[in-house]
Coordinates of C-alpha atoms (C1' of nucleotides) in Angstrom, one line a residue:
Chain A
M1 CA -205.7 93.1 -143.0
K2 CA -206.7 92.8 -139.4
C3 CA -208.0 89.4 -140.2
Q4 CA -204.7 88.2 -141.4
V5 CA -203.0 89.3 -138.3
E6 CA -205.5 87.4 -136.3
D7 CA -205.0 84.3 -138.3
F8 CA -201.3 84.7 -137.8
K9 CA -201.7 84.9 -134.1
K10 CA -204.2 82.0 -134.0
E11 CA -201.7 79.8 -135.9
H12 CA -199.0 80.6 -133.4
K13 CA -201.2 79.9 -130.5
K14 CA -201.8 76.5 -132.0
E15 CA -198.1 75.9 -132.4
M16 CA -197.5 77.0 -128.9
R17 CA -200.0 74.5 -127.6
A18 CA -198.5 71.7 -129.7
V19 CA -195.1 72.4 -128.4
Q20 CA -196.4 72.4 -124.8
D21 CA -198.2 69.1 -125.4
S22 CA -194.9 67.6 -126.5
M23 CA -193.0 68.9 -123.5
Y24 CA -195.7 67.8 -121.1
V25 CA -195.0 64.2 -122.2
L26 CA -191.3 64.4 -122.6
S27 CA -190.2 66.8 -119.8
G28 CA -188.4 65.7 -116.7
K29 CA -185.1 64.1 -115.9
W30 CA -185.6 60.5 -117.1
K31 CA -188.2 60.2 -119.9
I32 CA -186.0 61.1 -122.8
P33 CA -183.1 59.0 -121.5
I34 CA -185.4 56.0 -121.2
L35 CA -186.8 56.5 -124.7
T36 CA -183.3 57.0 -126.0
S37 CA -182.2 53.8 -124.5
I38 CA -185.0 51.8 -126.2
C39 CA -184.5 53.8 -129.4
Y40 CA -180.9 52.8 -129.7
Y41 CA -181.2 49.2 -128.4
N42 CA -184.7 48.4 -129.7
K43 CA -185.6 46.0 -126.9
R44 CA -184.8 46.7 -123.3
R45 CA -185.5 45.1 -119.9
F46 CA -186.0 46.8 -116.5
S47 CA -182.5 46.0 -115.4
D48 CA -181.1 47.1 -118.8
F49 CA -182.4 50.6 -118.2
L50 CA -180.9 50.6 -114.7
N51 CA -177.5 50.0 -116.4
D52 CA -177.9 52.2 -119.4
I53 CA -179.0 55.3 -117.5
D54 CA -176.6 56.5 -114.9
G55 CA -178.2 57.5 -111.6
I56 CA -181.8 56.5 -112.1
S57 CA -183.4 54.7 -109.2
N58 CA -185.8 51.7 -109.6
R59 CA -188.5 53.8 -108.1
M60 CA -188.3 56.5 -110.8
L61 CA -187.7 54.0 -113.6
S62 CA -190.9 52.2 -112.6
K63 CA -192.9 55.4 -112.4
E64 CA -191.6 56.8 -115.7
L65 CA -192.2 53.5 -117.6
K66 CA -195.8 53.6 -116.5
E67 CA -196.3 57.1 -117.7
L68 CA -194.7 56.4 -121.0
E69 CA -196.9 53.4 -121.4
I70 CA -200.0 55.4 -120.6
N71 CA -199.0 57.9 -123.3
K72 CA -198.7 55.0 -125.7
L73 CA -195.0 55.6 -126.4
I74 CA -193.8 52.2 -125.2
K75 CA -195.1 48.7 -125.0
R76 CA -194.6 46.3 -122.1
T77 CA -194.5 42.6 -122.7
V78 CA -194.1 39.9 -120.1
L79 CA -192.4 36.8 -121.4
D80 CA -193.4 33.7 -119.5
T81 CA -190.0 32.4 -118.9
Q82 CA -188.6 31.4 -115.5
P83 CA -187.7 33.8 -114.0
I84 CA -190.1 36.2 -115.6
V85 CA -188.6 38.6 -118.2
V86 CA -190.2 41.9 -119.0
Q87 CA -189.5 43.5 -122.3
Y88 CA -190.0 47.1 -123.3
E89 CA -190.1 48.4 -126.8
L90 CA -191.3 51.5 -128.7
T91 CA -194.8 51.5 -130.1
E92 CA -195.4 52.7 -133.6
H93 CA -196.3 56.1 -132.1
G94 CA -193.1 56.0 -130.0
L95 CA -191.1 55.4 -133.0
T96 CA -192.2 58.7 -134.4
L97 CA -190.0 60.3 -131.7
Q98 CA -186.8 59.0 -133.3
T99 CA -186.2 62.2 -135.2
I100 CA -186.5 64.3 -132.1
I101 CA -184.2 62.0 -130.2
N102 CA -181.6 62.1 -132.9
N103 CA -181.8 65.9 -133.0
L104 CA -181.5 66.2 -129.3
T105 CA -178.5 63.9 -129.4
E106 CA -176.7 66.0 -132.0
W107 CA -177.8 69.3 -130.4
G108 CA -176.6 68.1 -126.9
I109 CA -173.1 67.4 -128.3
A110 CA -172.9 70.8 -130.0
H111 CA -174.3 72.6 -127.0
R112 CA -171.7 71.1 -124.6
K113 CA -169.0 72.2 -126.9
K114 CA -170.5 75.7 -127.0
I115 CA -170.7 76.0 -123.2
V116 CA -167.3 74.4 -122.5
Q117 CA -165.8 76.8 -125.0
G118 CA -167.1 79.7 -123.0
I119 CA -165.4 78.4 -119.8
E120 CA -161.9 78.1 -121.2
Chain B
M1 CA -165.5 40.9 -130.6
K2 CA -165.7 41.9 -126.9
C3 CA -164.0 45.1 -128.0
Q4 CA -166.7 46.0 -130.5
V5 CA -169.4 45.4 -127.9
E6 CA -167.6 47.8 -125.6
D7 CA -167.3 50.4 -128.3
F8 CA -171.0 50.0 -128.9
K9 CA -171.8 50.6 -125.3
K10 CA -169.4 53.5 -125.0
E11 CA -171.1 55.2 -128.0
H12 CA -174.5 54.8 -126.4
K13 CA -173.3 56.2 -123.2
K14 CA -172.1 59.3 -125.1
E15 CA -175.4 59.7 -126.9
M16 CA -177.2 59.3 -123.5
R17 CA -175.1 62.1 -122.0
A18 CA -175.8 64.3 -125.0
V19 CA -179.5 63.8 -124.8
Q20 CA -179.4 64.5 -121.1
D21 CA -177.4 67.7 -121.7
S22 CA -180.1 68.9 -124.1
M23 CA -183.0 68.1 -121.7
Y24 CA -181.2 69.8 -118.8
V25 CA -181.3 73.0 -120.8
L26 CA -184.7 72.6 -122.3
S27 CA -186.8 70.8 -119.7
G28 CA -189.4 72.5 -117.6
K29 CA -192.7 74.0 -118.3
W30 CA -191.7 77.3 -119.9
K31 CA -188.3 77.2 -121.7
I32 CA -189.5 75.6 -124.9
P33 CA -192.6 77.8 -125.1
I34 CA -190.5 80.9 -124.7
L35 CA -188.0 79.8 -127.4
T36 CA -190.9 78.9 -129.6
S37 CA -192.3 82.3 -129.3
I38 CA -189.1 84.0 -130.3
C39 CA -188.5 81.4 -133.0
Y40 CA -191.8 82.2 -134.7
Y41 CA -191.9 86.0 -134.1
N42 CA -188.1 86.7 -134.3
K43 CA -188.1 89.6 -131.9
R44 CA -190.1 89.6 -128.7
R45 CA -190.5 91.8 -125.6
F46 CA -191.1 90.9 -122.0
S47 CA -194.8 91.7 -122.3
D48 CA -195.1 89.9 -125.6
F49 CA -194.1 86.7 -124.0
L50 CA -196.7 87.3 -121.3
N51 CA -199.3 87.5 -124.0
D52 CA -198.0 84.7 -126.2
I53 CA -197.7 82.1 -123.4
D54 CA -200.8 81.3 -121.6
G55 CA -200.4 81.0 -117.9
I56 CA -196.9 82.1 -117.4
S57 CA -196.2 84.5 -114.5
N58 CA -193.8 87.4 -114.7
R59 CA -191.7 85.7 -112.0
M60 CA -191.2 82.6 -114.0
L61 CA -190.7 84.5 -117.3
S62 CA -188.0 86.6 -115.7
K63 CA -186.3 83.5 -114.2
E64 CA -186.4 81.5 -117.4
L65 CA -185.2 84.3 -119.6
K66 CA -182.1 84.6 -117.4
E67 CA -181.3 81.0 -117.6
L68 CA -181.7 80.9 -121.4
E69 CA -179.4 83.9 -121.6
I70 CA -176.8 82.2 -119.4
N71 CA -177.0 79.2 -121.8
K72 CA -176.4 81.5 -124.7
L73 CA -179.7 80.7 -126.4
I74 CA -181.1 84.2 -126.4
K75 CA -179.8 87.7 -126.5
R76 CA -181.2 90.5 -124.4
T77 CA -181.0 94.1 -125.8
V78 CA -182.1 97.2 -124.0
L79 CA -183.2 99.9 -126.4
D80 CA -182.8 103.4 -124.9
T81 CA -186.3 104.6 -125.7
Q82 CA -188.6 106.2 -123.3
P83 CA -190.0 104.2 -121.7
I84 CA -187.3 101.5 -121.9
V85 CA -187.9 98.7 -124.3
V86 CA -186.2 95.3 -123.9
Q87 CA -185.9 93.1 -126.8
Y88 CA -185.1 89.4 -126.9
E89 CA -184.0 87.4 -129.8
L90 CA -182.3 84.0 -130.5
T91 CA -178.5 83.9 -130.7
E92 CA -176.9 82.0 -133.5
H93 CA -176.6 79.1 -131.1
G94 CA -180.3 79.5 -130.2
L95 CA -181.2 79.4 -133.9
T96 CA -179.8 75.8 -134.1
L97 CA -182.8 74.8 -132.0
Q98 CA -185.2 75.6 -134.8
T99 CA -185.3 72.1 -136.1
I100 CA -186.1 70.7 -132.7
I101 CA -188.8 73.2 -132.1
N102 CA -190.4 72.5 -135.5
N103 CA -190.3 68.8 -134.8
L104 CA -191.8 69.3 -131.4
T105 CA -194.6 71.3 -132.9
E106 CA -195.4 68.6 -135.4
W107 CA -195.1 65.8 -133.0
G108 CA -197.3 67.6 -130.4
I109 CA -200.1 67.9 -133.0
A110 CA -199.8 64.3 -133.9
H111 CA -199.6 63.2 -130.3
R112 CA -202.7 65.1 -129.3
K113 CA -204.6 63.4 -132.1
K114 CA -203.3 60.0 -130.9
I115 CA -204.3 60.5 -127.4
V116 CA -207.7 62.1 -128.1
Q117 CA -208.4 59.2 -130.4
G118 CA -207.9 56.8 -127.5
I119 CA -210.5 58.6 -125.5
E120 CA -213.4 58.6 -127.9
Chain C
dC1 C1' -192.6 98.8 -119.3
dA2 C1' -189.7 95.3 -117.4
dG3 C1' -188.9 93.1 -113.9
dG4 C1' -187.7 92.1 -108.3
dA5 C1' -189.1 90.5 -103.5
dT6 C1' -191.7 87.5 -100.7
dC7 C1' -194.3 83.8 -99.4
dC8 C1' -196.3 79.4 -100.1
dT9 C1' -197.5 74.7 -102.1
dA10 C1' -197.1 70.8 -105.0
dT11 C1' -194.6 67.4 -106.9
dA12 C1' -190.4 65.7 -108.7
dC13 C1' -186.9 63.2 -107.2
dG14 C1' -183.6 60.5 -104.1
dA15 C1' -182.5 56.7 -100.6
dT16 C1' -183.5 52.6 -98.6
dA17 C1' -185.8 48.5 -97.6
dC18 C1' -188.9 45.0 -98.9
dT19 C1' -191.7 41.3 -102.0
dG20 C1' -193.6 37.5 -105.3
Chain D
dC1 C1' -185.9 39.7 -112.0
dA2 C1' -189.0 43.4 -111.8
dG3 C1' -190.8 45.9 -109.4
dT4 C1' -193.6 48.3 -104.7
dA5 C1' -193.8 50.9 -100.2
dT6 C1' -192.3 54.4 -97.3
dC7 C1' -190.1 58.4 -96.0
dG8 C1' -187.7 62.7 -96.6
dT9 C1' -185.8 66.8 -99.3
dA10 C1' -185.2 70.1 -102.8
dT11 C1' -186.7 72.5 -106.3
dA12 C1' -190.2 74.1 -109.6
dG13 C1' -193.7 76.7 -110.0
dG14 C1' -197.9 79.9 -108.5
dA15 C1' -199.9 84.3 -106.3
dT16 C1' -199.5 88.7 -105.0
dC17 C1' -197.5 93.0 -104.3
dC18 C1' -193.8 96.4 -105.2
dT19 C1' -190.4 99.6 -108.0
dG20 C1' -187.3 102.6 -111.1

DNA sequence: CAGGATCCTATACGATACTG
DNA sequence: CAGTATCGTATAGGATCCTG
């Protein structure tokens, strides 16, 4: 039965790595808010994010958008209008995050209630 | 119709805040791995985490466990054995994270495939 | 065993100004 | 409009040693 215990552990190590991979991409203060914004609005522009997300600076926005693009979660399209308009949207891969985003939204609401309840 | 647009925006602001609340609690390098470990094993001890989670130091583990306890996600129990054994488990509130953890596990596996595929 | 104390570094993030 | 450049701070995290 030693073998089964080993398999059990091995499986958990794999799950652990998977969860760390996810968080490596999604962690930080702004990535999820950015993704959430595109997720709910479908198409967003640089200045849209600046309005959607309270407190984000253009520096961070620019930086995070690049990383999300590198990770193939969002697609950047430059429309040749005058002045230039840049559009961001989720890639197919990015769309697979929708479940997580919805869960995080629901959980965040529930969690706030739970914590506030402790204060009063 | 202006009113409807405003409601629409207001709703999204709420979702945005919710998602930020969630990430505020879960962000960082170690919180989700710790929760995942308890989630899959049910009960864990300090030294168990040290083994489960590659690379974590006792300093960080101790710090993160405290924060998770403050946020009511885990429960700490001291068993009066000799030597002392400390047991950690998910609270009821912590258990509500299971869905997210499972999703993050699945997504992490898929994401790794997606990125590796881009390299080869 | 389950941490705490101390010291140190890296990087995440913020503020502000500037550009094609 | 959609960013870049520069500078400064704060915090996250790592390494090591110590303790009841």
